């Protein structure tokens, strides 16, 4: 069965500092991988996704993530945090050919001025 | 209208009430989903419909009854709920021809059961 683990339910960074949100998955075969972001009182929106090909994926708002098969990881990074990045971030996996997208528990990012 | 629209945004109901949540997508997608988001828990997939046919029911109690009359509309009928059913209910859609299955979410319906 697929599962997603996000290390750290809360991460706090200073404005301008590196953002690193960790995600590990378990799956018998490499799945499709996603990061979604949720701002207060809103639904989730896609930040980026990995399907096939290049393992470093770039998304919106300066975020990127790298798929590392050997580590079963898909960590999200951004070189310089902005106040507007404060939100909850969800890592998700989807088995190829299926309709089930499984989400991690989420990591709330706080950005300090 | 754009994207995925959910109504009502907020709902308060007693345990004996019957109410419904509505979701409408204007993206031409074929698959629609209900997710439950509770505090400090991962999003829980409840139901999946593809071309109006239910393809997933994730062991959801029968007090939640989905209905998908067409590919653009999805309902969640609520009956004799429990206080622990209070949560944010998120509707999403995707294009089944999109092999990656990116989900497009509505803003959610915040349900409080008294």
mmCIF file with all atom_site columns, C-alpha atoms in Angstrom:
data_model
loop_
_atom_site.group_PDB
_atom_site.id
_atom_site.type_symbol
_atom_site.label_atom_id
_atom_site.label_alt_id
_atom_site.label_comp_id
_atom_site.label_asym_id
_atom_site.label_entity_id
_atom_site.label_seq_id
_atom_site.pdbx_PDB_ins_code
_atom_site.Cartn_x
_atom_site.Cartn_y
_atom_site.Cartn_z
_atom_site.occupancy
_atom_site.B_iso_or_equiv
_atom_site.pdbx_formal_charge
_atom_site.auth_seq_id
_atom_site.auth_comp_id
_atom_site.auth_asym_id
_atom_site.auth_atom_id
_atom_site.pdbx_PDB_model_num
ATOM 1   C CA . UNK A 1 1   ? 0.000   0.000  0.000   1.00 0.00 ? 1   UNK A CA 1
ATOM 2   C CA . UNK A 1 2   ? 1.172   3.502  -0.716  1.00 0.00 ? 2   UNK A CA 1
ATOM 3   C CA . UNK A 1 3   ? 1.873   5.950  2.073   1.00 0.00 ? 3   UNK A CA 1
ATOM 4   C CA . UNK A 1 4   ? 3.369   9.392  2.405   1.00 0.00 ? 4   UNK A CA 1
ATOM 5   C CA . UNK A 1 5   ? 5.361   10.725 5.334   1.00 0.00 ? 5   UNK A CA 1
ATOM 6   C CA . UNK A 1 6   ? 6.073   14.401 5.798   1.00 0.00 ? 6   UNK A CA 1
ATOM 7   C CA . UNK A 1 7   ? 8.735   15.080 8.396   1.00 0.00 ? 7   UNK A CA 1
ATOM 8   C CA . UNK A 1 8   ? 7.738   17.951 10.636  1.00 0.00 ? 8   UNK A CA 1
ATOM 9   C CA . UNK A 1 9   ? 4.190   19.184 11.029  1.00 0.00 ? 9   UNK A CA 1
ATOM 10  C CA . UNK A 1 10  ? 5.523   22.741 11.455  1.00 0.00 ? 10  UNK A CA 1
ATOM 11  C CA . UNK A 1 11  ? 8.531   24.432 9.899   1.00 0.00 ? 11  UNK A CA 1
ATOM 12  C CA . UNK A 1 12  ? 9.570   27.992 10.688  1.00 0.00 ? 12  UNK A CA 1
ATOM 13  C CA . UNK A 1 13  ? 12.054  29.991 8.600   1.00 0.00 ? 13  UNK A CA 1
ATOM 14  C CA . UNK A 1 14  ? 13.113  33.601 8.380   1.00 0.00 ? 14  UNK A CA 1
ATOM 15  C CA . UNK A 1 15  ? 12.239  35.659 5.335   1.00 0.00 ? 15  UNK A CA 1
ATOM 16  C CA . UNK A 1 16  ? 14.996  35.164 2.759   1.00 0.00 ? 16  UNK A CA 1
ATOM 17  C CA . UNK A 1 17  ? 16.119  31.833 4.201   1.00 0.00 ? 17  UNK A CA 1
ATOM 18  C CA . UNK A 1 18  ? 16.069  28.454 2.485   1.00 0.00 ? 18  UNK A CA 1
ATOM 19  C CA . UNK A 1 19  ? 12.840  26.494 2.664   1.00 0.00 ? 19  UNK A CA 1
ATOM 20  C CA . UNK A 1 20  ? 13.135  22.697 2.894   1.00 0.00 ? 20  UNK A CA 1
ATOM 21  C CA . UNK A 1 21  ? 10.053  20.550 3.385   1.00 0.00 ? 21  UNK A CA 1
ATOM 22  C CA . UNK A 1 22  ? 10.642  16.818 3.532   1.00 0.00 ? 22  UNK A CA 1
ATOM 23  C CA . UNK A 1 23  ? 8.573   14.071 1.981   1.00 0.00 ? 23  UNK A CA 1
ATOM 24  C CA . UNK A 1 24  ? 9.170   10.335 1.806   1.00 0.00 ? 24  UNK A CA 1
ATOM 25  C CA . UNK A 1 25  ? 6.870   7.820  0.200   1.00 0.00 ? 25  UNK A CA 1
ATOM 26  C CA . UNK A 1 26  ? 6.481   4.100  0.198   1.00 0.00 ? 26  UNK A CA 1
ATOM 27  C CA . UNK A 1 27  ? 5.355   2.375  -2.931  1.00 0.00 ? 27  UNK A CA 1
ATOM 28  C CA . UNK A 1 28  ? 6.203   -0.852 -4.687  1.00 0.00 ? 28  UNK A CA 1
ATOM 29  C CA . UNK A 1 29  ? 6.771   1.052  -7.926  1.00 0.00 ? 29  UNK A CA 1
ATOM 30  C CA . UNK A 1 30  ? 7.677   4.705  -8.433  1.00 0.00 ? 30  UNK A CA 1
ATOM 31  C CA . UNK A 1 31  ? 4.410   6.611  -8.384  1.00 0.00 ? 31  UNK A CA 1
ATOM 32  C CA . UNK A 1 32  ? 3.520   10.034 -9.625  1.00 0.00 ? 32  UNK A CA 1
ATOM 33  C CA . UNK A 1 33  ? 4.489   12.610 -7.016  1.00 0.00 ? 33  UNK A CA 1
ATOM 34  C CA . UNK A 1 34  ? 2.965   15.974 -6.192  1.00 0.00 ? 34  UNK A CA 1
ATOM 35  C CA . UNK A 1 35  ? 3.259   18.941 -3.906  1.00 0.00 ? 35  UNK A CA 1
ATOM 36  C CA . UNK A 1 36  ? 0.128   20.946 -3.196  1.00 0.00 ? 36  UNK A CA 1
ATOM 37  C CA . UNK A 1 37  ? -0.228  24.166 -1.199  1.00 0.00 ? 37  UNK A CA 1
ATOM 38  C CA . UNK A 1 38  ? -3.210  25.291 0.852   1.00 0.00 ? 38  UNK A CA 1
ATOM 39  C CA . UNK A 1 39  ? -3.668  28.898 1.931   1.00 0.00 ? 39  UNK A CA 1
ATOM 40  C CA . UNK A 1 40  ? -6.075  29.711 4.776   1.00 0.00 ? 40  UNK A CA 1
ATOM 41  C CA . UNK A 1 41  ? -9.740  29.178 3.922   1.00 0.00 ? 41  UNK A CA 1
ATOM 42  C CA . UNK A 1 42  ? -8.888  27.836 0.488   1.00 0.00 ? 42  UNK A CA 1
ATOM 43  C CA . UNK A 1 43  ? -8.666  24.502 -1.257  1.00 0.00 ? 43  UNK A CA 1
ATOM 44  C CA . UNK A 1 44  ? -5.413  22.923 -2.340  1.00 0.00 ? 44  UNK A CA 1
ATOM 45  C CA . UNK A 1 45  ? -3.601  23.982 -5.478  1.00 0.00 ? 45  UNK A CA 1
ATOM 46  C CA . UNK A 1 46  ? -0.818  22.237 -7.327  1.00 0.00 ? 46  UNK A CA 1
ATOM 47  C CA . UNK A 1 47  ? 2.729   23.521 -6.828  1.00 0.00 ? 47  UNK A CA 1
ATOM 48  C CA . UNK A 1 48  ? 4.533   20.952 -8.941  1.00 0.00 ? 48  UNK A CA 1
ATOM 49  C CA . UNK A 1 49  ? 4.496   17.332 -10.016 1.00 0.00 ? 49  UNK A CA 1
ATOM 50  C CA . UNK A 1 50  ? 6.842   14.577 -11.074 1.00 0.00 ? 50  UNK A CA 1
ATOM 51  C CA . UNK A 1 51  ? 5.730   12.027 -13.637 1.00 0.00 ? 51  UNK A CA 1
ATOM 52  C CA . UNK A 1 52  ? 8.698   10.833 -15.680 1.00 0.00 ? 52  UNK A CA 1
ATOM 53  C CA . UNK A 1 53  ? 11.934  12.236 -17.052 1.00 0.00 ? 53  UNK A CA 1
ATOM 54  C CA . UNK A 1 54  ? 13.974  14.904 -15.314 1.00 0.00 ? 54  UNK A CA 1
ATOM 55  C CA . UNK A 1 55  ? 14.090  14.273 -11.582 1.00 0.00 ? 55  UNK A CA 1
ATOM 56  C CA . UNK A 1 56  ? 14.393  17.952 -10.663 1.00 0.00 ? 56  UNK A CA 1
ATOM 57  C CA . UNK A 1 57  ? 11.009  19.533 -11.108 1.00 0.00 ? 57  UNK A CA 1
ATOM 58  C CA . UNK A 1 58  ? 10.292  23.245 -11.041 1.00 0.00 ? 58  UNK A CA 1
ATOM 59  C CA . UNK A 1 59  ? 6.961   24.611 -9.948  1.00 0.00 ? 59  UNK A CA 1
ATOM 60  C CA . UNK A 1 60  ? 5.192   27.863 -9.313  1.00 0.00 ? 60  UNK A CA 1
ATOM 61  C CA . UNK A 1 61  ? 6.372   30.621 -6.970  1.00 0.00 ? 61  UNK A CA 1
ATOM 62  C CA . UNK A 1 62  ? 10.028  29.561 -7.175  1.00 0.00 ? 62  UNK A CA 1
ATOM 63  C CA . UNK A 1 63  ? 9.567   26.125 -5.613  1.00 0.00 ? 63  UNK A CA 1
ATOM 64  C CA . UNK A 1 64  ? 11.273  22.995 -6.868  1.00 0.00 ? 64  UNK A CA 1
ATOM 65  C CA . UNK A 1 65  ? 11.495  19.367 -5.808  1.00 0.00 ? 65  UNK A CA 1
ATOM 66  C CA . UNK A 1 66  ? 13.820  16.502 -6.605  1.00 0.00 ? 66  UNK A CA 1
ATOM 67  C CA . UNK A 1 67  ? 12.710  12.906 -7.017  1.00 0.00 ? 67  UNK A CA 1
ATOM 68  C CA . UNK A 1 68  ? 15.282  10.526 -5.526  1.00 0.00 ? 68  UNK A CA 1
ATOM 69  C CA . UNK A 1 69  ? 14.264  6.968  -6.198  1.00 0.00 ? 69  UNK A CA 1
ATOM 70  C CA . UNK A 1 70  ? 17.018  5.443  -4.085  1.00 0.00 ? 70  UNK A CA 1
ATOM 71  C CA . UNK A 1 71  ? 15.848  7.459  -1.078  1.00 0.00 ? 71  UNK A CA 1
ATOM 72  C CA . UNK A 1 72  ? 12.134  7.306  -1.939  1.00 0.00 ? 72  UNK A CA 1
ATOM 73  C CA . UNK A 1 73  ? 12.048  11.028 -1.329  1.00 0.00 ? 73  UNK A CA 1
ATOM 74  C CA . UNK A 1 74  ? 10.552  14.084 -2.971  1.00 0.00 ? 74  UNK A CA 1
ATOM 75  C CA . UNK A 1 75  ? 11.664  17.043 -0.858  1.00 0.00 ? 75  UNK A CA 1
ATOM 76  C CA . UNK A 1 76  ? 10.411  20.542 -1.647  1.00 0.00 ? 76  UNK A CA 1
ATOM 77  C CA . UNK A 1 77  ? 12.781  23.505 -1.632  1.00 0.00 ? 77  UNK A CA 1
ATOM 78  C CA . UNK A 1 78  ? 12.825  27.217 -2.276  1.00 0.00 ? 78  UNK A CA 1
ATOM 79  C CA . UNK A 1 79  ? 16.070  29.223 -2.085  1.00 0.00 ? 79  UNK A CA 1
ATOM 80  C CA . UNK A 1 80  ? 14.577  32.298 -0.449  1.00 0.00 ? 80  UNK A CA 1
ATOM 81  C CA . UNK A 1 81  ? 11.382  32.349 1.607   1.00 0.00 ? 81  UNK A CA 1
ATOM 82  C CA . UNK A 1 82  ? 8.856   35.119 1.223   1.00 0.00 ? 82  UNK A CA 1
ATOM 83  C CA . UNK A 1 83  ? 6.147   36.091 3.688   1.00 0.00 ? 83  UNK A CA 1
ATOM 84  C CA . UNK A 1 84  ? 3.531   35.040 1.137   1.00 0.00 ? 84  UNK A CA 1
ATOM 85  C CA . UNK A 1 85  ? 4.858   31.459 1.275   1.00 0.00 ? 85  UNK A CA 1
ATOM 86  C CA . UNK A 1 86  ? 3.270   30.958 4.686   1.00 0.00 ? 86  UNK A CA 1
ATOM 87  C CA . UNK A 1 87  ? 0.757   28.156 4.118   1.00 0.00 ? 87  UNK A CA 1
ATOM 88  C CA . UNK A 1 88  ? 0.289   24.429 4.538   1.00 0.00 ? 88  UNK A CA 1
ATOM 89  C CA . UNK A 1 89  ? 2.074   22.147 2.122   1.00 0.00 ? 89  UNK A CA 1
ATOM 90  C CA . UNK A 1 90  ? 1.025   18.632 1.214   1.00 0.00 ? 90  UNK A CA 1
ATOM 91  C CA . UNK A 1 91  ? 3.034   15.931 -0.471  1.00 0.00 ? 91  UNK A CA 1
ATOM 92  C CA . UNK A 1 92  ? 1.001   13.367 -2.401  1.00 0.00 ? 92  UNK A CA 1
ATOM 93  C CA . UNK A 1 93  ? 1.444   10.201 -4.437  1.00 0.00 ? 93  UNK A CA 1
ATOM 94  C CA . UNK A 1 94  ? -0.687  8.611  -7.083  1.00 0.00 ? 94  UNK A CA 1
ATOM 95  C CA . UNK A 1 95  ? -0.276  5.121  -8.426  1.00 0.00 ? 95  UNK A CA 1
ATOM 96  C CA . UNK A 1 96  ? 0.165   4.986  -12.154 1.00 0.00 ? 96  UNK A CA 1
ATOM 97  C CA . UNK A 1 97  ? -3.155  4.150  -13.805 1.00 0.00 ? 97  UNK A CA 1
ATOM 98  C CA . UNK A 1 98  ? -5.208  4.687  -10.653 1.00 0.00 ? 98  UNK A CA 1
ATOM 99  C CA . UNK A 1 99  ? -7.509  7.359  -9.284  1.00 0.00 ? 99  UNK A CA 1
ATOM 100 C CA . UNK A 1 100 ? -6.305  7.308  -5.707  1.00 0.00 ? 100 UNK A CA 1
ATOM 101 C CA . UNK A 1 101 ? -4.151  10.239 -4.669  1.00 0.00 ? 101 UNK A CA 1
ATOM 102 C CA . UNK A 1 102 ? -2.769  9.699  -1.176  1.00 0.00 ? 102 UNK A CA 1
ATOM 103 C CA . UNK A 1 103 ? -1.735  12.739 0.829   1.00 0.00 ? 103 UNK A CA 1
ATOM 104 C CA . UNK A 1 104 ? 0.718   13.255 3.618   1.00 0.00 ? 104 UNK A CA 1
ATOM 105 C CA . UNK A 1 105 ? -0.373  14.898 6.858   1.00 0.00 ? 105 UNK A CA 1
ATOM 106 C CA . UNK A 1 106 ? 0.885   18.286 5.746   1.00 0.00 ? 106 UNK A CA 1
ATOM 107 C CA . UNK A 1 107 ? 3.578   20.700 6.897   1.00 0.00 ? 107 UNK A CA 1
ATOM 108 C CA . UNK A 1 108 ? 2.655   24.184 7.992   1.00 0.00 ? 108 UNK A CA 1
ATOM 109 C CA . UNK A 1 109 ? 5.280   26.717 6.951   1.00 0.00 ? 109 UNK A CA 1
ATOM 110 C CA . UNK A 1 110 ? 5.734   29.856 9.033   1.00 0.00 ? 110 UNK A CA 1
ATOM 111 C CA . UNK A 1 111 ? 7.833   32.723 7.670   1.00 0.00 ? 111 UNK A CA 1
ATOM 112 C CA . UNK A 1 112 ? 9.257   35.223 10.145  1.00 0.00 ? 112 UNK A CA 1
ATOM 113 C CA . UNK A 1 113 ? 10.038  38.803 9.200   1.00 0.00 ? 113 UNK A CA 1
ATOM 114 C CA . UNK B 2 1   ? -17.579 30.658 -13.214 1.00 0.00 ? 1   UNK B CA 1
ATOM 115 C CA . UNK B 2 2   ? -14.172 29.061 -13.127 1.00 0.00 ? 2   UNK B CA 1
ATOM 116 C CA . UNK B 2 3   ? -12.623 25.941 -11.636 1.00 0.00 ? 3   UNK B CA 1
ATOM 117 C CA . UNK B 2 4   ? -14.383 23.968 -8.943  1.00 0.00 ? 4   UNK B CA 1
ATOM 118 C CA . UNK B 2 5   ? -17.184 25.568 -6.942  1.00 0.00 ? 5   UNK B CA 1
ATOM 119 C CA . UNK B 2 6   ? -18.510 24.215 -3.660  1.00 0.00 ? 6   UNK B CA 1
ATOM 120 C CA . UNK B 2 7   ? -21.655 25.246 -1.822  1.00 0.00 ? 7   UNK B CA 1
ATOM 121 C CA . UNK B 2 8   ? -22.358 25.972 0.920   1.00 0.00 ? 8   UNK B CA 1
ATOM 122 C CA . UNK B 2 9   ? -19.013 27.204 2.226   1.00 0.00 ? 9   UNK B CA 1
ATOM 123 C CA . UNK B 2 10  ? -20.171 26.751 5.805   1.00 0.00 ? 10  UNK B CA 1
ATOM 124 C CA . UNK B 2 11  ? -22.820 24.454 7.236   1.00 0.00 ? 11  UNK B CA 1
ATOM 125 C CA . UNK B 2 12  ? -23.956 23.841 10.796  1.00 0.00 ? 12  UNK B CA 1
ATOM 126 C CA . UNK B 2 13  ? -26.292 20.941 11.390  1.00 0.00 ? 13  UNK B CA 1
ATOM 127 C CA . UNK B 2 14  ? -27.715 18.865 14.182  1.00 0.00 ? 14  UNK B CA 1
ATOM 128 C CA . UNK B 2 15  ? -27.221 15.139 14.348  1.00 0.00 ? 15  UNK B CA 1
ATOM 129 C CA . UNK B 2 16  ? -30.724 14.444 13.126  1.00 0.00 ? 16  UNK B CA 1
ATOM 130 C CA . UNK B 2 17  ? -30.686 16.826 10.165  1.00 0.00 ? 17  UNK B CA 1
ATOM 131 C CA . UNK B 2 18  ? -30.402 15.962 6.496   1.00 0.00 ? 18  UNK B CA 1
ATOM 132 C CA . UNK B 2 19  ? -28.326 18.284 4.347   1.00 0.00 ? 19  UNK B CA 1
ATOM 133 C CA . UNK B 2 20  ? -26.354 18.149 1.131   1.00 0.00 ? 20  UNK B CA 1
ATOM 134 C CA . UNK B 2 21  ? -23.065 19.538 -0.110  1.00 0.00 ? 21  UNK B CA 1
ATOM 135 C CA . UNK B 2 22  ? -22.796 20.492 -3.745  1.00 0.00 ? 22  UNK B CA 1
ATOM 136 C CA . UNK B 2 23  ? -19.796 20.602 -6.055  1.00 0.00 ? 23  UNK B CA 1
ATOM 137 C CA . UNK B 2 24  ? -19.671 21.833 -9.633  1.00 0.00 ? 24  UNK B CA 1
ATOM 138 C CA . UNK B 2 25  ? -16.663 21.838 -11.942 1.00 0.00 ? 25  UNK B CA 1
ATOM 139 C CA . UNK B 2 26  ? -16.326 23.981 -15.051 1.00 0.00 ? 26  UNK B CA 1
ATOM 140 C CA . UNK B 2 27  ? -13.126 22.364 -16.331 1.00 0.00 ? 27  UNK B CA 1
ATOM 141 C CA . UNK B 2 28  ? -14.562 19.644 -18.557 1.00 0.00 ? 28  UNK B CA 1
ATOM 142 C CA . UNK B 2 29  ? -13.074 16.936 -16.357 1.00 0.00 ? 29  UNK B CA 1
ATOM 143 C CA . UNK B 2 30  ? -14.342 13.377 -16.157 1.00 0.00 ? 30  UNK B CA 1
ATOM 144 C CA . UNK B 2 31  ? -13.380 12.393 -12.621 1.00 0.00 ? 31  UNK B CA 1
ATOM 145 C CA . UNK B 2 32  ? -14.656 13.924 -9.388  1.00 0.00 ? 32  UNK B CA 1
ATOM 146 C CA . UNK B 2 33  ? -13.691 13.280 -5.785  1.00 0.00 ? 33  UNK B CA 1
ATOM 147 C CA . UNK B 2 34  ? -14.739 13.936 -2.211  1.00 0.00 ? 34  UNK B CA 1
ATOM 148 C CA . UNK B 2 35  ? -12.009 14.342 0.401   1.00 0.00 ? 35  UNK B CA 1
ATOM 149 C CA . UNK B 2 36  ? -12.398 14.915 4.146   1.00 0.00 ? 36  UNK B CA 1
ATOM 150 C CA . UNK B 2 37  ? -9.899  17.206 5.863   1.00 0.00 ? 37  UNK B CA 1
ATOM 151 C CA . UNK B 2 38  ? -9.832  17.019 9.661   1.00 0.00 ? 38  UNK B CA 1
ATOM 152 C CA . UNK B 2 39  ? -7.459  18.841 11.967  1.00 0.00 ? 39  UNK B CA 1
ATOM 153 C CA . UNK B 2 40  ? -4.100  17.099 12.388  1.00 0.00 ? 40  UNK B CA 1
ATOM 154 C CA . UNK B 2 41  ? -5.010  14.241 10.039  1.00 0.00 ? 41  UNK B CA 1
ATOM 155 C CA . UNK B 2 42  ? -4.077  13.603 6.419   1.00 0.00 ? 42  UNK B CA 1
ATOM 156 C CA . UNK B 2 43  ? -6.681  14.250 3.768   1.00 0.00 ? 43  UNK B CA 1
ATOM 157 C CA . UNK B 2 44  ? -8.932  11.228 3.557   1.00 0.00 ? 44  UNK B CA 1
ATOM 158 C CA . UNK B 2 45  ? -10.225 10.135 0.179   1.00 0.00 ? 45  UNK B CA 1
ATOM 159 C CA . UNK B 2 46  ? -13.925 9.327  0.521   1.00 0.00 ? 46  UNK B CA 1
ATOM 160 C CA . UNK B 2 47  ? -15.328 8.736  -2.946  1.00 0.00 ? 47  UNK B CA 1
ATOM 161 C CA . UNK B 2 48  ? -14.216 8.802  -6.571  1.00 0.00 ? 48  UNK B CA 1
ATOM 162 C CA . UNK B 2 49  ? -16.432 9.032  -9.627  1.00 0.00 ? 49  UNK B CA 1
ATOM 163 C CA . UNK B 2 50  ? -15.218 8.579  -13.187 1.00 0.00 ? 50  UNK B CA 1
ATOM 164 C CA . UNK B 2 51  ? -17.693 9.305  -15.981 1.00 0.00 ? 51  UNK B CA 1
ATOM 165 C CA . UNK B 2 52  ? -20.477 9.318  -13.342 1.00 0.00 ? 52  UNK B CA 1
ATOM 166 C CA . UNK B 2 53  ? -19.593 5.829  -12.127 1.00 0.00 ? 53  UNK B CA 1
ATOM 167 C CA . UNK B 2 54  ? -18.319 5.339  -8.591  1.00 0.00 ? 54  UNK B CA 1
ATOM 168 C CA . UNK B 2 55  ? -14.863 3.772  -8.693  1.00 0.00 ? 55  UNK B CA 1
ATOM 169 C CA . UNK B 2 56  ? -13.793 4.215  -5.067  1.00 0.00 ? 56  UNK B CA 1
ATOM 170 C CA . UNK B 2 57  ? -15.610 4.081  -1.762  1.00 0.00 ? 57  UNK B CA 1
ATOM 171 C CA . UNK B 2 58  ? -13.023 4.242  0.964   1.00 0.00 ? 58  UNK B CA 1
ATOM 172 C CA . UNK B 2 59  ? -15.073 2.446  3.639   1.00 0.00 ? 59  UNK B CA 1
ATOM 173 C CA . UNK B 2 60  ? -17.111 5.572  4.259   1.00 0.00 ? 60  UNK B CA 1
ATOM 174 C CA . UNK B 2 61  ? -20.049 5.226  6.703   1.00 0.00 ? 61  UNK B CA 1
ATOM 175 C CA . UNK B 2 62  ? -23.453 5.055  5.065   1.00 0.00 ? 62  UNK B CA 1
ATOM 176 C CA . UNK B 2 63  ? -24.500 8.327  6.692   1.00 0.00 ? 63  UNK B CA 1
ATOM 177 C CA . UNK B 2 64  ? -22.518 9.890  3.831   1.00 0.00 ? 64  UNK B CA 1
ATOM 178 C CA . UNK B 2 65  ? -24.198 9.270  0.486   1.00 0.00 ? 65  UNK B CA 1
ATOM 179 C CA . UNK B 2 66  ? -22.622 10.565 -2.740  1.00 0.00 ? 66  UNK B CA 1
ATOM 180 C CA . UNK B 2 67  ? -24.437 11.325 -5.948  1.00 0.00 ? 67  UNK B CA 1
ATOM 181 C CA . UNK B 2 68  ? -22.947 12.146 -9.337  1.00 0.00 ? 68  UNK B CA 1
ATOM 182 C CA . UNK B 2 69  ? -25.700 12.940 -11.864 1.00 0.00 ? 69  UNK B CA 1
ATOM 183 C CA . UNK B 2 70  ? -23.226 14.012 -14.560 1.00 0.00 ? 70  UNK B CA 1
ATOM 184 C CA . UNK B 2 71  ? -19.512 14.639 -14.964 1.00 0.00 ? 71  UNK B CA 1
ATOM 185 C CA . UNK B 2 72  ? -19.862 18.262 -13.854 1.00 0.00 ? 72  UNK B CA 1
ATOM 186 C CA . UNK B 2 73  ? -21.794 17.832 -10.628 1.00 0.00 ? 73  UNK B CA 1
ATOM 187 C CA . UNK B 2 74  ? -21.158 15.941 -7.435  1.00 0.00 ? 74  UNK B CA 1
ATOM 188 C CA . UNK B 2 75  ? -23.221 15.891 -4.266  1.00 0.00 ? 75  UNK B CA 1
ATOM 189 C CA . UNK B 2 76  ? -22.611 14.581 -0.783  1.00 0.00 ? 76  UNK B CA 1
ATOM 190 C CA . UNK B 2 77  ? -25.835 13.871 1.086   1.00 0.00 ? 77  UNK B CA 1
ATOM 191 C CA . UNK B 2 78  ? -25.518 13.966 4.849   1.00 0.00 ? 78  UNK B CA 1
ATOM 192 C CA . UNK B 2 79  ? -27.813 12.197 7.301   1.00 0.00 ? 79  UNK B CA 1
ATOM 193 C CA . UNK B 2 80  ? -27.636 11.540 11.049  1.00 0.00 ? 80  UNK B CA 1
ATOM 194 C CA . UNK B 2 81  ? -24.051 12.683 11.313  1.00 0.00 ? 81  UNK B CA 1
ATOM 195 C CA . UNK B 2 82  ? -21.882 12.548 14.409  1.00 0.00 ? 82  UNK B CA 1
ATOM 196 C CA . UNK B 2 83  ? -19.875 15.390 15.963  1.00 0.00 ? 83  UNK B CA 1
ATOM 197 C CA . UNK B 2 84  ? -16.663 13.678 14.799  1.00 0.00 ? 84  UNK B CA 1
ATOM 198 C CA . UNK B 2 85  ? -17.848 14.223 11.224  1.00 0.00 ? 85  UNK B CA 1
ATOM 199 C CA . UNK B 2 86  ? -17.164 17.934 11.644  1.00 0.00 ? 86  UNK B CA 1
ATOM 200 C CA . UNK B 2 87  ? -14.463 18.758 9.111   1.00 0.00 ? 87  UNK B CA 1
ATOM 201 C CA . UNK B 2 88  ? -13.668 20.548 5.879   1.00 0.00 ? 88  UNK B CA 1
ATOM 202 C CA . UNK B 2 89  ? -15.062 18.592 2.936   1.00 0.00 ? 89  UNK B CA 1
ATOM 203 C CA . UNK B 2 90  ? -13.133 19.173 -0.252  1.00 0.00 ? 90  UNK B CA 1
ATOM 204 C CA . UNK B 2 91  ? -14.323 18.394 -3.730  1.00 0.00 ? 91  UNK B CA 1
ATOM 205 C CA . UNK B 2 92  ? -11.803 17.896 -6.530  1.00 0.00 ? 92  UNK B CA 1
ATOM 206 C CA . UNK B 2 93  ? -11.800 16.997 -10.196 1.00 0.00 ? 93  UNK B CA 1
ATOM 207 C CA . UNK B 2 94  ? -9.288  15.652 -12.691 1.00 0.00 ? 94  UNK B CA 1
ATOM 208 C CA . UNK B 2 95  ? -9.096  14.703 -16.321 1.00 0.00 ? 95  UNK B CA 1
ATOM 209 C CA . UNK B 2 96  ? -8.900  10.936 -16.626 1.00 0.00 ? 96  UNK B CA 1
ATOM 210 C CA . UNK B 2 97  ? -6.900  11.302 -19.784 1.00 0.00 ? 97  UNK B CA 1
ATOM 211 C CA . UNK B 2 98  ? -4.266  13.151 -17.752 1.00 0.00 ? 98  UNK B CA 1
ATOM 212 C CA . UNK B 2 99  ? -2.151  10.180 -16.692 1.00 0.00 ? 99  UNK B CA 1
ATOM 213 C CA . UNK B 2 100 ? -0.636  12.161 -13.868 1.00 0.00 ? 100 UNK B CA 1
ATOM 214 C CA . UNK B 2 101 ? -4.056  12.950 -12.478 1.00 0.00 ? 101 UNK B CA 1
ATOM 215 C CA . UNK B 2 102 ? -3.495  16.470 -11.189 1.00 0.00 ? 102 UNK B CA 1
ATOM 216 C CA . UNK B 2 103 ? -6.356  17.370 -8.873  1.00 0.00 ? 103 UNK B CA 1
ATOM 217 C CA . UNK B 2 104 ? -8.192  20.681 -9.004  1.00 0.00 ? 104 UNK B CA 1
ATOM 218 C CA . UNK B 2 105 ? -9.825  21.508 -5.672  1.00 0.00 ? 105 UNK B CA 1
ATOM 219 C CA . UNK B 2 106 ? -12.723 23.642 -4.610  1.00 0.00 ? 106 UNK B CA 1
ATOM 220 C CA . UNK B 2 107 ? -12.449 25.870 -1.558  1.00 0.00 ? 107 UNK B CA 1
ATOM 221 C CA . UNK B 2 108 ? -14.275 23.367 0.613   1.00 0.00 ? 108 UNK B CA 1
ATOM 222 C CA . UNK B 2 109 ? -17.416 23.204 2.717   1.00 0.00 ? 109 UNK B CA 1
ATOM 223 C CA . UNK B 2 110 ? -16.775 23.631 6.438   1.00 0.00 ? 110 UNK B CA 1
ATOM 224 C CA . UNK B 2 111 ? -19.191 21.338 8.258   1.00 0.00 ? 111 UNK B CA 1
ATOM 225 C CA . UNK B 2 112 ? -19.971 21.585 11.964  1.00 0.00 ? 112 UNK B CA 1
ATOM 226 C CA . UNK B 2 113 ? -22.143 18.898 13.540  1.00 0.00 ? 113 UNK B CA 1
ATOM 227 C CA . UNK B 2 114 ? -23.673 19.831 16.876  1.00 0.00 ? 114 UNK B CA 1
#
